[in-house]
PDB file of C-alpha atoms in Angstrom:
ATOM      1  CA  MET A 612      -6.281 -13.075   1.604  1.00 83.00           C
ATOM      2  CA  TYR A 613      -8.645 -15.126   3.775  1.00 86.00           C
ATOM      3  CA  GLY A 614     -12.016 -16.865   3.486  1.00 86.00           C
ATOM      4  CA  ARG A 615     -12.917 -19.872   1.329  1.00 89.00           C
ATOM      5  CA  LYS A 616     -14.589 -17.976  -1.518  1.00 86.00           C
ATOM      6  CA  PRO A 617     -11.904 -15.235  -1.852  1.00 84.00           C
ATOM      7  CA  VAL A 618      -9.121 -17.853  -1.770  1.00 90.00           C
ATOM      8  CA  LEU A 619     -10.898 -19.947  -4.388  1.00 90.00           C
ATOM      9  CA  GLU A 620     -11.398 -16.854  -6.562  1.00 85.00           C
ATOM     10  CA  ALA A 621      -7.688 -16.002  -6.262  1.00 85.00           C
ATOM     11  CA  LEU A 622      -6.740 -19.522  -7.356  1.00 92.00           C
ATOM     12  CA  ALA A 623      -9.120 -19.244 -10.307  1.00 89.00           C
ATOM     13  CA  ASP A 624      -7.684 -15.901 -11.456  1.00 84.00           C
ATOM     14  CA  PRO A 625      -4.738 -16.496 -13.834  1.00 86.00           C
ATOM     15  CA  ALA A 626      -3.647 -12.870 -13.395  1.00 78.00           C
ATOM     16  CA  LEU A 627      -2.792 -13.511  -9.733  1.00 82.00           C
ATOM     17  CA  SER A 628       0.250 -15.456  -8.569  1.00 87.00           C
ATOM     18  CA  VAL A 629      -0.549 -17.458  -5.431  1.00 92.00           C
ATOM     19  CA  ASP A 630       2.481 -18.498  -3.397  1.00 93.00           C
ATOM     20  CA  LYS A 631       0.729 -20.898  -1.014  1.00 95.00           C
ATOM     21  CA  VAL A 632      -2.529 -21.730   0.734  1.00 96.00           C
ATOM     22  CA  ILE A 633      -2.675 -22.303   4.490  1.00 96.00           C
ATOM     23  CA  ALA A 634      -5.623 -24.265   5.913  1.00 95.00           C
ATOM     24  CA  ALA A 635      -6.584 -25.042   9.486  1.00 94.00           C
ATOM     25  CA  GLU A 636      -5.899 -28.613  10.589  1.00 93.00           C
ATOM     26  CA  ASP A 637      -9.476 -29.065  11.794  1.00 90.00           C
ATOM     27  CA  LEU A 638     -10.952 -28.092   8.426  1.00 88.00           C
ATOM     28  CA  SER A 639     -12.420 -31.167   6.747  1.00 86.00           C
ATOM     29  CA  ARG A 640     -11.273 -32.259   3.302  1.00 83.00           C
ATOM     30  CA  SER A 641     -14.849 -32.001   2.058  1.00 86.00           C
ATOM     31  CA  ALA A 642     -15.010 -28.312   3.098  1.00 86.00           C
ATOM     32  CA  LEU A 643     -11.606 -27.746   1.534  1.00 92.00           C
ATOM     33  CA  GLY A 644     -12.251 -29.866  -1.576  1.00 93.00           C
ATOM     34  CA  PRO A 645     -12.697 -27.147  -4.252  1.00 94.00           C
ATOM     35  CA  ILE A 646      -9.691 -25.222  -2.917  1.00 95.00           C
ATOM     36  CA  LEU A 647      -7.515 -28.364  -2.920  1.00 95.00           C
ATOM     37  CA  SER A 648      -8.537 -29.102  -6.510  1.00 95.00           C
ATOM     38  CA  ALA A 649      -7.878 -25.531  -7.691  1.00 96.00           C
ATOM     39  CA  ALA A 650      -4.524 -25.438  -5.886  1.00 96.00           C
ATOM     40  CA  ARG A 651      -3.509 -28.748  -7.425  1.00 95.00           C
ATOM     41  CA  GLU A 652      -4.324 -27.474 -10.913  1.00 95.00           C
ATOM     42  CA  ARG A 653      -2.227 -24.347 -10.332  1.00 94.00           C
ATOM     43  CA  GLY A 654       0.610 -26.226  -8.632  1.00 95.00           C
ATOM     44  CA  VAL A 655       0.143 -24.181  -5.461  1.00 96.00           C
ATOM     45  CA  PRO A 656       1.200 -25.919  -2.222  1.00 96.00           C
ATOM     46  CA  VAL A 657      -1.383 -26.273   0.556  1.00 95.00           C
ATOM     47  CA  ARG A 658      -0.011 -26.267   4.084  1.00 95.00           C
ATOM     48  CA  ARG A 659      -1.807 -27.146   7.288  1.00 95.00           C
ATOM     49  CA  ALA A 660      -1.578 -25.136  10.523  1.00 95.00           C
ATOM     50  CA  THR A 661      -3.484 -24.919  13.755  1.00 94.00           C
ATOM     51  CA  ALA A 662      -6.742 -23.005  13.675  1.00 91.00           C
ATOM     52  CA  HIS A 663      -5.183 -20.501  16.067  1.00 92.00           C
ATOM     53  CA  ARG A 664      -2.243 -19.930  13.724  1.00 92.00           C
ATOM     54  CA  VAL A 665      -4.586 -19.323  10.788  1.00 91.00           C
ATOM     55  CA  LYS A 666      -6.535 -16.764  12.843  1.00 89.00           C
ATOM     56  CA  VAL A 667      -3.318 -14.986  13.813  1.00 88.00           C
ATOM     57  CA  LEU A 668      -2.093 -14.855  10.209  1.00 85.00           C
ATOM     58  CA  ALA A 669      -5.462 -13.669   8.909  1.00 81.00           C
ATOM     59  CA  GLY A 670      -5.867 -11.048  11.628  1.00 74.00           C
ATOM     60  CA  ASN A 671      -9.610 -11.654  11.563  1.00 65.00           C
ATOM     61  CA  GLY A 672     -10.749 -14.726  13.478  1.00 68.00           C
ATOM     62  CA  ARG A 673     -14.418 -14.200  12.688  1.00 72.00           C
ATOM     63  CA  HIS A 674     -14.170 -14.353   8.920  1.00 77.00           C
ATOM     64  CA  ASP A 675     -11.111 -16.392   7.958  1.00 84.00           C
ATOM     65  CA  GLN A 676     -13.163 -19.649   7.669  1.00 90.00           C
ATOM     66  CA  GLY A 677     -10.008 -21.599   8.411  1.00 91.00           C
ATOM     67  CA  VAL A 678      -8.166 -20.812   5.182  1.00 93.00           C
ATOM     68  CA  LEU A 679      -5.930 -18.099   3.729  1.00 92.00           C
ATOM     69  CA  ALA A 680      -3.631 -17.604   0.775  1.00 92.00           C
ATOM     70  CA  ASP A 681      -0.418 -15.683   0.170  1.00 90.00           C
ATOM     71  CA  VAL A 682      -0.891 -13.786  -3.098  1.00 86.00           C
ATOM     72  CA  VAL A 683       2.043 -12.126  -4.852  1.00 82.00           C
ATOM     73  CA  ALA A 684       1.573  -8.443  -5.684  1.00 79.00           C
ATOM     74  CA  PRO A 685       2.903  -8.199  -9.272  1.00 81.00           C
ATOM     75  CA  ARG A 686       3.688  -4.455  -9.167  1.00 87.00           C
ATOM     76  CA  MET A 687       5.602  -4.547  -5.877  1.00 90.00           C
ATOM     77  CA  ARG A 688       9.334  -3.794  -6.055  1.00 94.00           C
ATOM     78  CA  LEU A 689      12.153  -2.132  -4.173  1.00 95.00           C
ATOM     79  CA  VAL A 690      12.282   1.646  -4.462  1.00 97.00           C
ATOM     80  CA  THR A 691      15.906   1.312  -5.600  1.00 97.00           C
ATOM     81  CA  ASP A 692      14.803  -0.950  -8.477  1.00 96.00           C
ATOM     82  CA  PHE A 693      12.100   1.559  -9.443  1.00 97.00           C
ATOM     83  CA  LEU A 694      14.617   4.400  -9.490  1.00 97.00           C
ATOM     84  CA  ALA A 695      17.153   2.374 -11.465  1.00 96.00           C
ATOM     85  CA  ALA A 696      14.539   1.789 -14.182  1.00 96.00           C
ATOM     86  CA  LEU A 697      13.354   5.418 -14.211  1.00 95.00           C
ATOM     87  CA  PRO A 698      14.874   7.325 -17.151  1.00 93.00           C
ATOM     88  CA  ALA A 699      16.955  10.369 -16.250  1.00 87.00           C
ATOM     89  CA  GLN A 700      14.830  13.496 -15.877  1.00 86.00           C
ATOM     90  CA  ALA A 701      11.626  11.517 -16.490  1.00 93.00           C
ATOM     91  CA  PRO A 702       8.683  12.849 -14.467  1.00 94.00           C
ATOM     92  CA  CYS A 703       7.295  10.747 -11.647  1.00 95.00           C
ATOM     93  CA  ALA A 704       4.534  11.115  -9.075  1.00 97.00           C
ATOM     94  CA  LEU A 705       4.859   9.224  -5.809  1.00 98.00           C
ATOM     95  CA  LEU A 706       3.337   8.968  -2.346  1.00 98.00           C
ATOM     96  CA  VAL A 707       5.257   7.947   0.770  1.00 98.00           C
ATOM     97  CA  LEU A 708       3.677   6.660   3.993  1.00 98.00           C
ATOM     98  CA  ASP A 709       5.535   7.611   7.155  1.00 98.00           C
ATOM     99  CA  ALA A 710       4.370   5.659  10.235  1.00 96.00           C
ATOM    100  CA  VAL A 711       0.772   5.394   9.020  1.00 97.00           C
ATOM    101  CA  THR A 712      -0.352   2.628  11.373  1.00 95.00           C
ATOM    102  CA  ASN A 713      -4.023   1.955  10.584  1.00 96.00           C
ATOM    103  CA  PRO A 714      -4.391  -0.913   8.060  1.00 94.00           C
ATOM    104  CA  ALA A 715      -7.667   0.575   6.809  1.00 95.00           C
ATOM    105  CA  ASN A 716      -5.913   3.848   5.980  1.00 97.00           C
ATOM    106  CA  VAL A 717      -3.100   2.020   4.185  1.00 97.00           C
ATOM    107  CA  GLY A 718      -5.609   0.063   2.109  1.00 96.00           C
ATOM    108  CA  MET A 719      -7.598   3.160   1.177  1.00 97.00           C
ATOM    109  CA  VAL A 720      -4.406   5.045   0.242  1.00 98.00           C
ATOM    110  CA  LEU A 721      -3.411   2.196  -2.089  1.00 97.00           C
ATOM    111  CA  ARG A 722      -6.863   2.233  -3.678  1.00 96.00           C
ATOM    112  CA  SER A 723      -6.919   6.009  -4.244  1.00 97.00           C
ATOM    113  CA  ALA A 724      -3.329   6.146  -5.494  1.00 97.00           C
ATOM    114  CA  THR A 725      -3.879   3.304  -7.953  1.00 96.00           C
ATOM    115  CA  ALA A 726      -7.108   4.891  -9.220  1.00 96.00           C
ATOM    116  CA  ALA A 727      -5.335   8.227  -9.729  1.00 96.00           C
ATOM    117  CA  GLY A 728      -2.498   6.546 -11.627  1.00 95.00           C
ATOM    118  CA  VAL A 729       0.478   7.521  -9.457  1.00 97.00           C
ATOM    119  CA  ASP A 730       3.748   5.795 -10.254  1.00 97.00           C
ATOM    120  CA  GLY A 731       4.284   4.341  -6.803  1.00 97.00           C
ATOM    121  CA  VAL A 732       3.356   4.285  -3.134  1.00 98.00           C
ATOM    122  CA  LEU A 733       6.342   3.785  -0.853  1.00 98.00           C
ATOM    123  CA  LEU A 734       5.421   1.469   2.040  1.00 97.00           C
ATOM    124  CA  PRO A 735       8.415   0.996   4.336  1.00 96.00           C
ATOM    125  CA  ARG A 736       8.768  -2.356   6.030  1.00 93.00           C
ATOM    126  CA  ARG A 737       9.091  -0.679   9.416  1.00 94.00           C
ATOM    127  CA  GLY A 738       6.415   1.601  10.818  1.00 94.00           C
ATOM    128  CA  VAL A 739       3.643   0.741   8.337  1.00 95.00           C
ATOM    129  CA  PRO A 740       1.403  -2.376   8.366  1.00 90.00           C
ATOM    130  CA  ALA A 741       2.298  -5.162   5.981  1.00 84.00           C
ATOM    131  CA  ILE A 742      -0.001  -5.807   3.042  1.00 85.00           C
ATOM    132  CA  ASP A 743      -2.127  -8.236   5.034  1.00 81.00           C
ATOM    133  CA  PRO A 744      -5.802  -9.251   4.764  1.00 78.00           C
ATOM    134  CA  LEU A 745      -6.957  -6.113   6.606  1.00 83.00           C
ATOM    135  CA  VAL A 746      -5.120  -3.830   4.166  1.00 89.00           C
ATOM    136  CA  ILE A 747      -6.356  -5.873   1.204  1.00 85.00           C
ATOM    137  CA  LYS A 748      -9.950  -5.670   2.416  1.00 84.00           C
ATOM    138  CA  ALA A 749      -9.757  -1.887   2.907  1.00 90.00           C
ATOM    139  CA  SER A 750      -8.360  -1.514  -0.610  1.00 91.00           C
ATOM    140  CA  ALA A 751     -11.201  -3.656  -2.008  1.00 84.00           C
ATOM    141  CA  GLY A 752      -8.592  -5.947  -3.551  1.00 81.00           C
ATOM    142  CA  VAL A 753      -6.692  -3.165  -5.326  1.00 89.00           C
ATOM    143  CA  ALA A 754      -3.632  -3.814  -3.129  1.00 88.00           C
ATOM    144  CA  PHE A 755      -2.821  -6.778  -5.391  1.00 83.00           C
ATOM    145  CA  ARG A 756      -2.204  -4.507  -8.372  1.00 86.00           C
ATOM    146  CA  ALA A 757      -1.107  -1.329  -6.590  1.00 93.00           C
ATOM    147  CA  PRO A 758       2.336   0.099  -7.544  1.00 95.00           C
ATOM    148  CA  VAL A 759       3.948  -0.609  -4.161  1.00 96.00           C
ATOM    149  CA  LEU A 760       7.561   0.411  -3.519  1.00 97.00           C
ATOM    150  CA  ARG A 761       9.478  -0.981  -0.548  1.00 96.00           C
ATOM    151  CA  SER A 762      12.348   0.226   1.631  1.00 96.00           C
ATOM    152  CA  SER A 763      13.439  -0.613   5.164  1.00 96.00           C
ATOM    153  CA  THR A 764      12.287   2.722   6.614  1.00 97.00           C
ATOM    154  CA  ALA A 765      10.486   5.784   5.310  1.00 98.00           C
ATOM    155  CA  ALA A 766      13.576   7.921   5.942  1.00 98.00           C
ATOM    156  CA  GLU A 767      15.758   5.520   3.956  1.00 98.00           C
ATOM    157  CA  GLY A 768      13.281   5.542   1.084  1.00 98.00           C
ATOM    158  CA  CYS A 769      13.094   9.331   1.069  1.00 98.00           C
ATOM    159  CA  ALA A 770      16.896   9.567   1.016  1.00 98.00           C
ATOM    160  CA  ALA A 771      17.015   7.242  -2.013  1.00 98.00           C
ATOM    161  CA  LEU A 772      14.402   9.349  -3.794  1.00 98.00           C
ATOM    162  CA  ARG A 773      16.286  12.590  -3.139  1.00 97.00           C
ATOM    163  CA  ALA A 774      19.545  11.033  -4.333  1.00 97.00           C
ATOM    164  CA  ALA A 775      17.802  10.210  -7.611  1.00 96.00           C
ATOM    165  CA  GLY A 776      16.631  13.785  -8.104  1.00 96.00           C
ATOM    166  CA  VAL A 777      13.070  13.350  -6.836  1.00 97.00           C
ATOM    167  CA  ARG A 778      11.818  16.267  -4.734  1.00 97.00           C
ATOM    168  CA  VAL A 779      10.454  14.934  -1.443  1.00 98.00           C
ATOM    169  CA  LEU A 780       7.758  17.133   0.120  1.00 98.00           C
ATOM    170  CA  GLY A 781       5.921  16.457   3.348  1.00 97.00           C
ATOM    171  CA  LEU A 782       2.198  17.113   3.598  1.00 96.00           C
ATOM    172  CA  ASP A 783       2.054  19.393   6.628  1.00 93.00           C
ATOM    173  CA  ALA A 784      -0.460  21.970   7.805  1.00 82.00           C
ATOM    174  CA  ARG A 785       2.188  24.015   9.622  1.00 80.00           C
ATOM    175  CA  PRO A 786       2.800  27.514   8.210  1.00 76.00           C
ATOM    176  CA  GLY A 787       5.895  28.181   6.157  1.00 78.00           C
ATOM    177  CA  GLY A 788       5.472  25.659   3.360  1.00 82.00           C
ATOM    178  CA  SER A 789       3.870  25.867  -0.067  1.00 92.00           C
ATOM    179  CA  ALA A 790       0.179  25.265  -0.747  1.00 93.00           C
ATOM    180  CA  LEU A 791      -1.321  22.547  -2.884  1.00 93.00           C
ATOM    181  CA  PHE A 792      -3.269  23.901  -5.909  1.00 91.00           C
ATOM    182  CA  ARG A 793      -1.556  27.320  -5.562  1.00 91.00           C
ATOM    183  CA  ASP A 794       2.146  26.552  -5.853  1.00 92.00           C
ATOM    184  CA  PRO A 795       3.412  24.318  -8.676  1.00 90.00           C
ATOM    185  CA  LEU A 796       4.755  20.899  -7.794  1.00 93.00           C
ATOM    186  CA  PRO A 797       7.984  19.644  -9.391  1.00 94.00           C
ATOM    187  CA  GLU A 798       7.762  17.119 -12.215  1.00 93.00           C
ATOM    188  CA  ARG A 799       9.620  14.549 -10.100  1.00 96.00           C
ATOM    189  CA  ALA A 800       7.756  14.692  -6.809  1.00 97.00           C
ATOM    190  CA  ALA A 801       7.082  12.479  -3.815  1.00 98.00           C
ATOM    191  CA  LEU A 802       4.515  13.630  -1.261  1.00 98.00           C
ATOM    192  CA  VAL A 803       4.914  12.190   2.230  1.00 98.00           C
ATOM    193  CA  LEU A 804       1.958  11.497   4.529  1.00 98.00           C
ATOM    194  CA  GLY A 805       2.646  11.195   8.243  1.00 96.00           C
ATOM    195  CA  ASN A 806       1.177   9.332  11.196  1.00 95.00           C
ATOM    196  CA  GLU A 807      -2.540   9.707  11.900  1.00 91.00           C
ATOM    197  CA  THR A 808      -1.865  11.423  15.244  1.00 92.00           C
ATOM    198  CA  ASP A 809       1.699  12.728  15.286  1.00 93.00           C
ATOM    199  CA  GLY A 810       2.211  13.665  11.644  1.00 94.00           C
ATOM    200  CA  LEU A 811       5.632  13.453  10.021  1.00 96.00           C
ATOM    201  CA  SER A 812       8.374  11.741  12.026  1.00 97.00           C
ATOM    202  CA  PRO A 813      11.618  13.588  12.894  1.00 97.00           C
ATOM    203  CA  ASP A 814      13.722  11.153  10.819  1.00 97.00           C
ATOM    204  CA  VAL A 815      11.623  11.807   7.732  1.00 98.00           C
ATOM    205  CA  ARG A 816      11.507  15.575   8.292  1.00 97.00           C
ATOM    206  CA  ALA A 817      15.300  15.541   8.088  1.00 97.00           C
ATOM    207  CA  GLU A 818      15.030  14.101   4.544  1.00 97.00           C
ATOM    208  CA  LEU A 819      12.450  16.568   3.197  1.00 97.00           C
ATOM    209  CA  ASP A 820      13.078  19.211   0.542  1.00 97.00           C
ATOM    210  CA  GLY A 821      10.121  21.187   1.883  1.00 96.00           C
ATOM    211  CA  THR A 822       6.503  20.924   2.941  1.00 96.00           C
ATOM    212  CA  VAL A 823       3.161  21.507   1.266  1.00 96.00           C
ATOM    213  CA  ALA A 824      -0.256  22.058   2.829  1.00 95.00           C
ATOM    214  CA  ILE A 825      -3.742  21.207   1.613  1.00 95.00           C
ATOM    215  CA  PRO A 826      -5.806  24.411   1.921  1.00 92.00           C
ATOM    216  CA  MET A 827      -8.450  24.148   4.671  1.00 90.00           C
ATOM    217  CA  ARG A 828     -11.604  26.168   5.191  1.00 91.00           C
ATOM    218  CA  GLY A 829     -14.532  26.189   7.593  1.00 92.00           C
ATOM    219  CA  GLY A 830     -12.342  25.823  10.650  1.00 89.00           C
ATOM    220  CA  VAL A 831     -11.186  22.317   9.656  1.00 90.00           C
ATOM    221  CA  GLU A 832      -7.588  21.707  10.783  1.00 86.00           C
ATOM    222  CA  SER A 833      -6.747  18.528   8.882  1.00 87.00           C
ATOM    223  CA  LEU A 834      -8.040  15.613   6.828  1.00 92.00           C
ATOM    224  CA  ASN A 835      -7.897  11.907   7.529  1.00 94.00           C
ATOM    225  CA  VAL A 836      -4.640  10.587   6.070  1.00 96.00           C
ATOM    226  CA  ALA A 837      -6.470   8.483   3.473  1.00 96.00           C
ATOM    227  CA  SER A 838      -8.516  11.500   2.359  1.00 96.00           C
ATOM    228  CA  ALA A 839      -5.389  13.654   2.198  1.00 96.00           C
ATOM    229  CA  ALA A 840      -3.678  10.979   0.107  1.00 97.00           C
ATOM    230  CA  ALA A 841      -6.561  10.955  -2.378  1.00 97.00           C
ATOM    231  CA  VAL A 842      -6.395  14.748  -2.748  1.00 97.00           C
ATOM    232  CA  ALA A 843      -2.608  14.651  -3.190  1.00 96.00           C
ATOM    233  CA  ALA A 844      -2.657  11.762  -5.659  1.00 97.00           C
ATOM    234  CA  TYR A 845      -5.191  13.378  -7.956  1.00 96.00           C
ATOM    235  CA  GLU A 846      -3.424  16.735  -7.845  1.00 95.00           C
ATOM    236  CA  LEU A 847      -0.145  15.051  -8.799  1.00 93.00           C
ATOM    237  CA  MET A 848      -1.797  13.401 -11.779  1.00 92.00           C
ATOM    238  CA  ARG A 849      -3.833  16.500 -12.739  1.00 89.00           C
ATOM    239  CA  LEU A 850      -0.577  18.385 -13.190  1.00 84.00           C
ATOM    240  CA  ARG A 851       0.819  15.609 -15.359  1.00 77.00           C
ATOM    241  CA  ARG A 852      -2.341  15.355 -17.512  1.00 67.00           C
ATOM    242  CA  PRO A 853      -4.124  18.745 -17.462  1.00 53.00           C
TER     243      PRO A 853
END
């Protein structure tokens, strides 16, 4: 999270756990005063770095205002921990991102999935942007409370889901799969969304139990990955709560 006002708001919110604040060395103590006071009250360390380093970490040199904060996402956990806590045969509705590279898409997927009430969104550490300020901005702050699941790779995460009895289905417009809205989804389901350009990766395809397509009309071939995720998330939850 970057910018003086957002960082100050995060420090003032008792529901958020702030790990540390990083401020540019050339930022005056008077400009940083309220943030220093709020951080001191919360016991949050404030570290100094070069202005260039702050811009690199924020990923947005125009709007970082020389300060950023690392905020802990309280609902983030390993996919293996999620599965270990999931009762046997209990239903679950999940999304998996496979090489989705645009931070804006990742943020919007987290927002839609959280709004729909899915149990988790698997964001692998490799191939998908980290939950950085760009993702947080695109999610309108929802990324902090999104049910994020982590694994090293999407393929590894899908393998863990299958081993736990979760059916892993790739969203794919190719013929031969089932159709969303027409064919019933399993009670323990994970829907995988692929790269914006190339779709599902070969490694992930090898871990799929099948594919499912979103019906298209009017000559439209596909939806933006964030739009497709919203459709999939709400269909998963519609089936759980008719």
